[in-house]
Coordinates of C-alpha atoms and ligand atoms in Angstrom, one line a residue:
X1285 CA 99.0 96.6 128.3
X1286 CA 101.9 95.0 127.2
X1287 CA 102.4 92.3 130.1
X1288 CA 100.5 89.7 127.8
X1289 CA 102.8 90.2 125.4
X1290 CA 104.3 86.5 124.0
X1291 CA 108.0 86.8 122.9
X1292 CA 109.4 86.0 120.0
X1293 CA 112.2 83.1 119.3
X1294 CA 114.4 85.6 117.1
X1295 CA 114.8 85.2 113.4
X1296 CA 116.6 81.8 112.2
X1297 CA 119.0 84.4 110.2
X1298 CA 119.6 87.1 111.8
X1299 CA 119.1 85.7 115.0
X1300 CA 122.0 83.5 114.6
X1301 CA 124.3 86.6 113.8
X1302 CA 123.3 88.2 117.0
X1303 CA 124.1 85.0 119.0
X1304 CA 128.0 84.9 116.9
X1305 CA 128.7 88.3 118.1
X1306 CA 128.0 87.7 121.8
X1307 CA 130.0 84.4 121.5
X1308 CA 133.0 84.8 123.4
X1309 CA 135.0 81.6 121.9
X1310 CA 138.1 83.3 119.7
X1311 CA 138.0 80.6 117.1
X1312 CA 134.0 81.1 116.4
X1313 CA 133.5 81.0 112.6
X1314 CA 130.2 82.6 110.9
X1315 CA 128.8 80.7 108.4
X1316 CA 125.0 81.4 108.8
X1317 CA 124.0 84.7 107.6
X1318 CA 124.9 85.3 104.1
X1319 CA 127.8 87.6 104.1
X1320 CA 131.0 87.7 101.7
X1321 CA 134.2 87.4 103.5
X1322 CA 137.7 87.7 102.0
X1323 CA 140.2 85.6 102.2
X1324 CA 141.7 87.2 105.4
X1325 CA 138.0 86.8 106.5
X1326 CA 136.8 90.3 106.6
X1327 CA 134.1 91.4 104.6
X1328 CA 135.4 93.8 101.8
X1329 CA 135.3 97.1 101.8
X1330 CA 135.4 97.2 97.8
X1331 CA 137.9 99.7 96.2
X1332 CA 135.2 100.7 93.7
X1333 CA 133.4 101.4 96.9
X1334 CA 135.8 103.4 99.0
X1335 CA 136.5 105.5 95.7
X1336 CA 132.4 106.6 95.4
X1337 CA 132.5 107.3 98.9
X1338 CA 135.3 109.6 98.4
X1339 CA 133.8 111.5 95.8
X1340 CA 130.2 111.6 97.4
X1341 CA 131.7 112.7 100.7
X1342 CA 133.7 115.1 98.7
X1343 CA 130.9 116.7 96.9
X1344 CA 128.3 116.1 99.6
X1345 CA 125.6 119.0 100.5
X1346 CA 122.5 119.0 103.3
X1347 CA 119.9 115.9 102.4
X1348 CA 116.7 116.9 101.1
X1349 CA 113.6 114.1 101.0
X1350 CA 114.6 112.4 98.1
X1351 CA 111.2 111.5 95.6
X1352 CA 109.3 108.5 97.0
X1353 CA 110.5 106.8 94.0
X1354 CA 114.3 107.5 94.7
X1355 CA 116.8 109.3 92.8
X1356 CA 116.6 109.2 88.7
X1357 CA 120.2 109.2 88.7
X1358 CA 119.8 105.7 90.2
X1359 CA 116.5 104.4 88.9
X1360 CA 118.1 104.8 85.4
X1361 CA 121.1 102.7 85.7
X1362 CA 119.2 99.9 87.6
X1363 CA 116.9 98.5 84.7
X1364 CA 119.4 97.8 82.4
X1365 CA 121.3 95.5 85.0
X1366 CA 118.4 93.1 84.9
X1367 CA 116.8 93.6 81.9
X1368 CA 120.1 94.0 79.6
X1369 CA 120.8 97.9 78.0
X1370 CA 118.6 97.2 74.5
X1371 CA 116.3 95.0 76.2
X1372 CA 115.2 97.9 78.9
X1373 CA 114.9 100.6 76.1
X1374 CA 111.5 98.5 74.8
X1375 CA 109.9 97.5 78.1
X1376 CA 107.2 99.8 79.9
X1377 CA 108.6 100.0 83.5
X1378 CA 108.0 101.4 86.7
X1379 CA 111.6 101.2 89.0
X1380 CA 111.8 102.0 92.1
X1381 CA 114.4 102.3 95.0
X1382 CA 114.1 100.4 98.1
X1383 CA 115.0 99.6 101.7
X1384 CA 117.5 96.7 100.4
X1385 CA 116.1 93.6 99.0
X1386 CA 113.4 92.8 101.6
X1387 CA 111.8 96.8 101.3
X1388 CA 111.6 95.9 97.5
X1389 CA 109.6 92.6 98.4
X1390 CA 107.9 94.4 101.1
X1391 CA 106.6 97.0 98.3
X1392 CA 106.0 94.8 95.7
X1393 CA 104.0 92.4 98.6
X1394 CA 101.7 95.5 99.5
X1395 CA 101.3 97.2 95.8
X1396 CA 100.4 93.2 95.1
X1397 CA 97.9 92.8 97.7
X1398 CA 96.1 95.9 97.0
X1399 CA 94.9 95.0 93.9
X1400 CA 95.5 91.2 93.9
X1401 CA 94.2 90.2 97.4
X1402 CA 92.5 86.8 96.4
X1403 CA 95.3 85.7 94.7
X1404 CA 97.6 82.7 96.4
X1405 CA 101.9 83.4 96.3
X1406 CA 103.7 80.4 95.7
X1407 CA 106.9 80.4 97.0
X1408 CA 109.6 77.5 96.5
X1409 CA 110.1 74.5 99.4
X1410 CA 112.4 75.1 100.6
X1411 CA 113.0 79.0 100.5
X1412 CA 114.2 82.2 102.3
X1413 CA 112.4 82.2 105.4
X1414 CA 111.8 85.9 105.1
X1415 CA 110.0 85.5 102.0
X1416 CA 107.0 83.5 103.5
X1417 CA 106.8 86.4 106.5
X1418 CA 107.0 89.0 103.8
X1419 CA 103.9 88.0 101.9
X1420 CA 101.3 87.0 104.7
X1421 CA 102.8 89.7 106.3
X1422 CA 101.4 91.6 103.3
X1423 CA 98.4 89.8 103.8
X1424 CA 98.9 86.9 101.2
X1425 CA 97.6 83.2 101.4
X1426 CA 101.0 81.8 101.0
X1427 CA 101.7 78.3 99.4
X1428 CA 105.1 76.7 98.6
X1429 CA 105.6 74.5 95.4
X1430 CA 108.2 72.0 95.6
X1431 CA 112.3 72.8 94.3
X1432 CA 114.3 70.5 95.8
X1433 CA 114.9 66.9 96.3
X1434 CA 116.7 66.5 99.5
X1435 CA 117.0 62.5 98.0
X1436 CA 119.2 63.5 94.8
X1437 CA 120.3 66.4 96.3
X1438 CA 118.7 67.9 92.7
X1439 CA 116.4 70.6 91.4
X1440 CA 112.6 68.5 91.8
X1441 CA 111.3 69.7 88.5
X1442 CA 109.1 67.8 87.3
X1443 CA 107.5 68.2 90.7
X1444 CA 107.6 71.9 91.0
X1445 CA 105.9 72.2 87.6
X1446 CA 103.1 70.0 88.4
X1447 CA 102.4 71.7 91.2
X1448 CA 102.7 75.2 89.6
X1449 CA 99.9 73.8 86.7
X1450 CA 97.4 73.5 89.7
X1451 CA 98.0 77.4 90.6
X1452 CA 94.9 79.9 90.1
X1453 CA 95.2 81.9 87.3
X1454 CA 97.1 85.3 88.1
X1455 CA 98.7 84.0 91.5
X1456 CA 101.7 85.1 91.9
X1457 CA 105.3 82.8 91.9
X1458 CA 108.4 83.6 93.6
X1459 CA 111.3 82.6 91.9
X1460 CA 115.4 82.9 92.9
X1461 CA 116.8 83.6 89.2
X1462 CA 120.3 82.9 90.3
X1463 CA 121.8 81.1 93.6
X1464 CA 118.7 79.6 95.1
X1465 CA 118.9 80.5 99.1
X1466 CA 118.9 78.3 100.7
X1467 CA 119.8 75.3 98.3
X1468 CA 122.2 76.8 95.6
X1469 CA 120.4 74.5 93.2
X1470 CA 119.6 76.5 90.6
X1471 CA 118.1 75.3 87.0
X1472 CA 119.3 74.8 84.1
X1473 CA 118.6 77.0 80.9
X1474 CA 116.2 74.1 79.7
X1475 CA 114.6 73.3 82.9
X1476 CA 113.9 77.5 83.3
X1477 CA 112.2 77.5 79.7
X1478 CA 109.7 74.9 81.0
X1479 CA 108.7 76.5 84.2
X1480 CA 108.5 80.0 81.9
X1481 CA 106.4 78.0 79.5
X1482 CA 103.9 76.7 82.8
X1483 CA 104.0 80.2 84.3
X1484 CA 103.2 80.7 80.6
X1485 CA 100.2 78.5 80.2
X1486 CA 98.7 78.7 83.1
X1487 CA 99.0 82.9 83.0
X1488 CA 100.8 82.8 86.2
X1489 CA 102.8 86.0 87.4
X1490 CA 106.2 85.6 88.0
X1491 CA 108.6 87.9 91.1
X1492 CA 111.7 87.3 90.2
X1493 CA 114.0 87.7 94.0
X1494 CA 117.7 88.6 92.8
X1495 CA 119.9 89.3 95.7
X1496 CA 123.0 87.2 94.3
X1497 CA 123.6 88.6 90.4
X1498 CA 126.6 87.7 89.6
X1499 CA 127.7 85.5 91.8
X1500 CA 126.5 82.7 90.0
X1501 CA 127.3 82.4 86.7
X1502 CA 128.1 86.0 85.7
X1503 CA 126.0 88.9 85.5
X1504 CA 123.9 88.5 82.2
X1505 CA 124.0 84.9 82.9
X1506 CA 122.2 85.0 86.8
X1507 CA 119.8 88.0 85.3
X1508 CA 118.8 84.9 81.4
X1509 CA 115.5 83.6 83.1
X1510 CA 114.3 87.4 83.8
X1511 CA 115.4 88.6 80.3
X1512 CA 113.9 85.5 78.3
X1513 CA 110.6 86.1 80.6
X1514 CA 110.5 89.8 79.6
X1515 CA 111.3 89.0 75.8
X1516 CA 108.3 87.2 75.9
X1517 CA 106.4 90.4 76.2
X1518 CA 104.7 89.3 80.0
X1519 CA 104.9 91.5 83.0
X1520 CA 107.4 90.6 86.1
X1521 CA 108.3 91.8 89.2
X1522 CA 112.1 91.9 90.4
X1523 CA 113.3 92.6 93.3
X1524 CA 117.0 93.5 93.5
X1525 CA 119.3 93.5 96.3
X1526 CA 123.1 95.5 96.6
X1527 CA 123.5 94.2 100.0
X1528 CA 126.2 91.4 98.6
X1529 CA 127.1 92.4 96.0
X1530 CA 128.5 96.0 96.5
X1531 CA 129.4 94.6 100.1
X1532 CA 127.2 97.2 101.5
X1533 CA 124.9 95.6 103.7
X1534 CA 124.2 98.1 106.5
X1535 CA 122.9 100.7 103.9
X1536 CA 120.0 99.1 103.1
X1537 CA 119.9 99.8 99.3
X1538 CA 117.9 97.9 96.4
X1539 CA 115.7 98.2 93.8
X1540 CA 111.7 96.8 92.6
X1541 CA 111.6 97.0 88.9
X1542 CA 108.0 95.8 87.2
X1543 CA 107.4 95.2 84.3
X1544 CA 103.7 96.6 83.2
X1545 CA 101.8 96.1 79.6
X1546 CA 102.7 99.5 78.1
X1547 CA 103.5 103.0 79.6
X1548 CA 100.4 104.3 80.1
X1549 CA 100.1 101.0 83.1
X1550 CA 104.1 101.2 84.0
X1551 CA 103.2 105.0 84.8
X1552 CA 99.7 104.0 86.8
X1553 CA 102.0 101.4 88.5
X1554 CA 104.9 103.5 89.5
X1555 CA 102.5 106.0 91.7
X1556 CA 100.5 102.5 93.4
X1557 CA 104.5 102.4 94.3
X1558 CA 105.0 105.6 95.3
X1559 CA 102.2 105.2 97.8
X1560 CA 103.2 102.0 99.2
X1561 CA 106.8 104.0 99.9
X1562 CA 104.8 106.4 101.3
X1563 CA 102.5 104.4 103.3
X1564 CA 105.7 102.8 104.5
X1565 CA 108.5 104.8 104.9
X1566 CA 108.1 107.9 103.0
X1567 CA 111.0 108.3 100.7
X1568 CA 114.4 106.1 100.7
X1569 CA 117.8 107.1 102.4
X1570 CA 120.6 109.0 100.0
X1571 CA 123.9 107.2 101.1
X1572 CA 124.0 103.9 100.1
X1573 CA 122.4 104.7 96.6
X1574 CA 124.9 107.5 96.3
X1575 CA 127.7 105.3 95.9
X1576 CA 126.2 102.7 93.5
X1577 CA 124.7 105.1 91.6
X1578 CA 128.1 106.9 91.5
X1579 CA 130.0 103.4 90.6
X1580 CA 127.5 102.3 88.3
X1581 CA 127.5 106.1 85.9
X1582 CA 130.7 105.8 85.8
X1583 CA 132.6 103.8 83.6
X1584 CA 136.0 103.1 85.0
X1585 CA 134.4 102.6 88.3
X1586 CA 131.7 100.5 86.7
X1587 CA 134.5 98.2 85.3
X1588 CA 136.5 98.3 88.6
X1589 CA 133.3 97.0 90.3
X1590 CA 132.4 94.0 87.8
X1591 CA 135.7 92.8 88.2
X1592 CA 135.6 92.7 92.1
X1593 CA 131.8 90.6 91.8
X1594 CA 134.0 88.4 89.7
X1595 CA 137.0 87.7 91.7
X1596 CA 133.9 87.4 94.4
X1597 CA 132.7 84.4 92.6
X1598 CA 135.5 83.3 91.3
X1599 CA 136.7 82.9 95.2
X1600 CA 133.2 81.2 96.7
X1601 CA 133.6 78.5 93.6
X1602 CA 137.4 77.7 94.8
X1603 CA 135.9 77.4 98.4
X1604 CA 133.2 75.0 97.3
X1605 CA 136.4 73.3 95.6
X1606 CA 138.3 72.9 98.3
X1607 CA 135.5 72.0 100.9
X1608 CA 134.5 69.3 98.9
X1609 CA 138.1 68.1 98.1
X1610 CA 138.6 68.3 102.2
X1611 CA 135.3 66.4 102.8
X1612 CA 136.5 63.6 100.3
X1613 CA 139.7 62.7 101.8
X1614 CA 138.0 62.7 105.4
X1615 CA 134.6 60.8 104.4
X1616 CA 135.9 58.8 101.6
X1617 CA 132.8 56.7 101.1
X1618 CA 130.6 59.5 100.5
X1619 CA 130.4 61.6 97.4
X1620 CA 130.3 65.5 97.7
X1621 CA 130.2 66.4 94.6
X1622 CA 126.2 68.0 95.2
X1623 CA 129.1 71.2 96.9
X1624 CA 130.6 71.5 93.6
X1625 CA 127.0 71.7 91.7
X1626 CA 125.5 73.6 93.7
X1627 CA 126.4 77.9 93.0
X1628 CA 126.0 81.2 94.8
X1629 CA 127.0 82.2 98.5
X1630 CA 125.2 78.8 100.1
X1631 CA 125.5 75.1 100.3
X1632 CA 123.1 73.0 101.4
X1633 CA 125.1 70.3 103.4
X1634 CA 121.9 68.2 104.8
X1635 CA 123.2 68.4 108.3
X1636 CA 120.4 68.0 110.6
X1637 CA 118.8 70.5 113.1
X1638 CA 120.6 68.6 115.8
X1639 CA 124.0 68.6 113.7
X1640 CA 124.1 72.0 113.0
X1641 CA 123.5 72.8 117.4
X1642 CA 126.4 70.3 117.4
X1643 CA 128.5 72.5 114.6
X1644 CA 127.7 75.9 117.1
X1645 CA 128.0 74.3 121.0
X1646 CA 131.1 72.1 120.5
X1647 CA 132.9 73.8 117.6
X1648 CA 132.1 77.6 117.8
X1649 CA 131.0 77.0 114.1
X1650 CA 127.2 79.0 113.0
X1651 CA 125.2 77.5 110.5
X1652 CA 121.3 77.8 109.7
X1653 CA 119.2 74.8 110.9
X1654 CA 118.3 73.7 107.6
X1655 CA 122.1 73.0 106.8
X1656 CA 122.4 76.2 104.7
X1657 CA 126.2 77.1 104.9
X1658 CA 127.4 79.9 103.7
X1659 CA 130.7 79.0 101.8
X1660 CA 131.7 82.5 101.0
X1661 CA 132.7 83.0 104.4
X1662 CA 135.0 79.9 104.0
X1663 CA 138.5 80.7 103.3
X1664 CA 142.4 78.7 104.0
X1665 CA 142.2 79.2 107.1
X1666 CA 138.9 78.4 108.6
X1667 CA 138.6 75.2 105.8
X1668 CA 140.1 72.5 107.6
X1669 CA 138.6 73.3 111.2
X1670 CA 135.0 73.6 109.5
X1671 CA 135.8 69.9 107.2
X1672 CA 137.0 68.3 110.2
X1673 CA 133.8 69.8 112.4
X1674 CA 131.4 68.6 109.5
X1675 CA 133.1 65.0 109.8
X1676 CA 132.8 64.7 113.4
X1677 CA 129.1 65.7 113.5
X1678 CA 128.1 63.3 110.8
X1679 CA 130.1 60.2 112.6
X1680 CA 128.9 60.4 115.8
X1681 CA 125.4 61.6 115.7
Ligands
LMR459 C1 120.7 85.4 104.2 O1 119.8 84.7 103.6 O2 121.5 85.0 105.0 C2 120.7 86.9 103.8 O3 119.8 87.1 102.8 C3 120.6 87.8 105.0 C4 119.2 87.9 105.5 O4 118.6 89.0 105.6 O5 118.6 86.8 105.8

């Protein structure tokens, strides 16, 4: 049966990571998945982390199914991280925990389609590849609006809101609140009231994709758009990812949060989502939720954590510092200042496809072939072999 079977060119992400491993050159430097590395390029094992896992380890037992929904424990402390503590006390939610970011989008996709299949899902150009797989996976008609001017190097408004006041009412809008992936472009507090007032206007239905909070411009600051969207009394969909930001990618753990009209639909909602877990995988795994759940009911541990997202950021903007401040002195007559605006993990360097094979056959260095980098695996060492690499790319090709 299966000697039909067409293969599959790999995933332009993940893909990439698989090829950097098998790469035998010593000097190789990773800068295509999105992955926080320290400044000794290693990714973190953060203290607030090891700590949880000392105390879960210490006090751990046999693991039961946990509820489809996941652990309350959790589910209570994850709310108030988007929405703000005051703010989550007056909304009518159904939270969930999920498989990482993508099992929150892959939940939210299905719970959407079940009841929403006619609608379109608008999705921004460019965007996470995985997104536009996600929801025609799910079974969506999937459109993209456009977000970025590859001209200016900018946000494309005015574009993007056009295009969003020709959507069908109740179709659905994927939005990056904080550190647009791939583009870092993110928009500014004015330019997010106007798209709320379109999605507004036109009753569209927003699903907020945070995977980044706080590595923009701080936590409450990466979560405003969601808040300001939720104080205007309209439902939303967020999907939350812990991957980066507790430095815990292989455990899979995230969160889908909706916002319903009042509790009697947040309750309704909440067992749709308990099917979709169902229908897909049951219940969700203990481990990885053990530990931010420990970090995040605790308050010393709490604190400890905040401050290692900050010195996290803090770090990825000195990197997109110094890049830029290495790229100056070797390109002189071009400007690249578009590294210093831009926020979050990636930049968007423009490099062509054919540049960025360039980047990975002749200088061990990975890169996605839209010209995503990810700067937070920059650091003092790598910095002037990847600036001088960039250069000799861009002269000769
Ligand atoms: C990325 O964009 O590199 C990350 O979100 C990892 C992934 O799953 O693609």
């Amino acid at each position: 049966m299966f000697f039909n079977i067409p293969s599959h060119s790999g995933d332009p992400i993940l893909g990439l990571l698989e090829q950097f491993r098998s790469d035998p050159r010593p000097h190789k430097v990773n800068l295509g998945v999105g992955m926080y590395y320290d400044e000794a390029g290693a990714i973190p094992f953060l203290a607030s982390v090891k700590e949880a896992e000392r105390r879960v380890v210490d006090a751990a037992t046999a693991r039961v199914y946990l509820p489809m929904e996941g652990e309350r424990a959790f589910l209570e402390v994850v709310a108030p991280l988007i929405f703000g503590a005051a703010l989550t006390d007056q909304l009518p939610l159904a939270t969930i925990q999920t498989i990482g970011g993508s099992g929150a989008l892959k939940i939210g996709a299905d719970f959407l389609h079940r009841f929403f299949p006619q609608k379109n899902v608008w999705v921004p150009s460019p965007t996470w590849d995985n997104h536009i797989g996600i929801f025609e996976g799910a079974g969506f008609i999937v459109k993209s609006y456009p977000y970025y001017d590859p001209e200016t190097r900018k946000f494309a408004g005015d574009a993007m809101l056009a295009t969003l006041a020709e959507a069908s009412r109740g179709d659905i809008v994927l939005l990056h609140p904080c550190c647009h992936n791939p583009t870092g472009v993110d928009p500014t507090k004015e330019e997010w009231t106007s798209i709320l007032d379109v999605l507004e206007a036109h009753q569209l239905l927003p699903f907020f994709d945070m995977a980044y909070q706080g590595f923009g411009a701080g936590q409450d600051e990466d979560a405003a758009p969601i808040r300001t969207w939720a104080e205007r009394g309209r439902d939303v969909l967020v999907s939350l990812s812990f991957s980066k930001t507790f430095s815990l990618y292989g455990e899979r753990c995230g969160a889908l949060c909706i916002r319903a009209g009042d509790a009697e639909s947040a309750g309704n909602v909440l067992a749709q989502l308990k099917l979709a877990v169902r229908r897909n995988y049951s219940s969700p795994p203990t481990h990885g939720m053990r530990l931010i759940s420990t970090i995040l009911n605790d308050a010393e541990l709490r604190a400890q954590w905040l401050a290692e997202v900050e010195a996290m950021r803090v770090r990825i903007r000195s990197m997109r510092s110094a890049l830029a401040a290495l790229l100056r002195k070797l390109q002189p007559a071009h400007t690249h200042d578009y590294l210093e605006r831009q926020t979050g993990m990636f930049a968007f360097t423009g490099l062509s496809v054919h540049q960025v094979a360039r980047l990975k056959d002749e200088h061990a260095i990975y890169a996605v072939d839209s010209g995503r980098i990810c700067v937070a695996a920059l650091n003092e060492g790598n910095l002037p072999v990847v600036a001088k690499a960039i250069t000799e790319v861009l002269r000769s090709t």
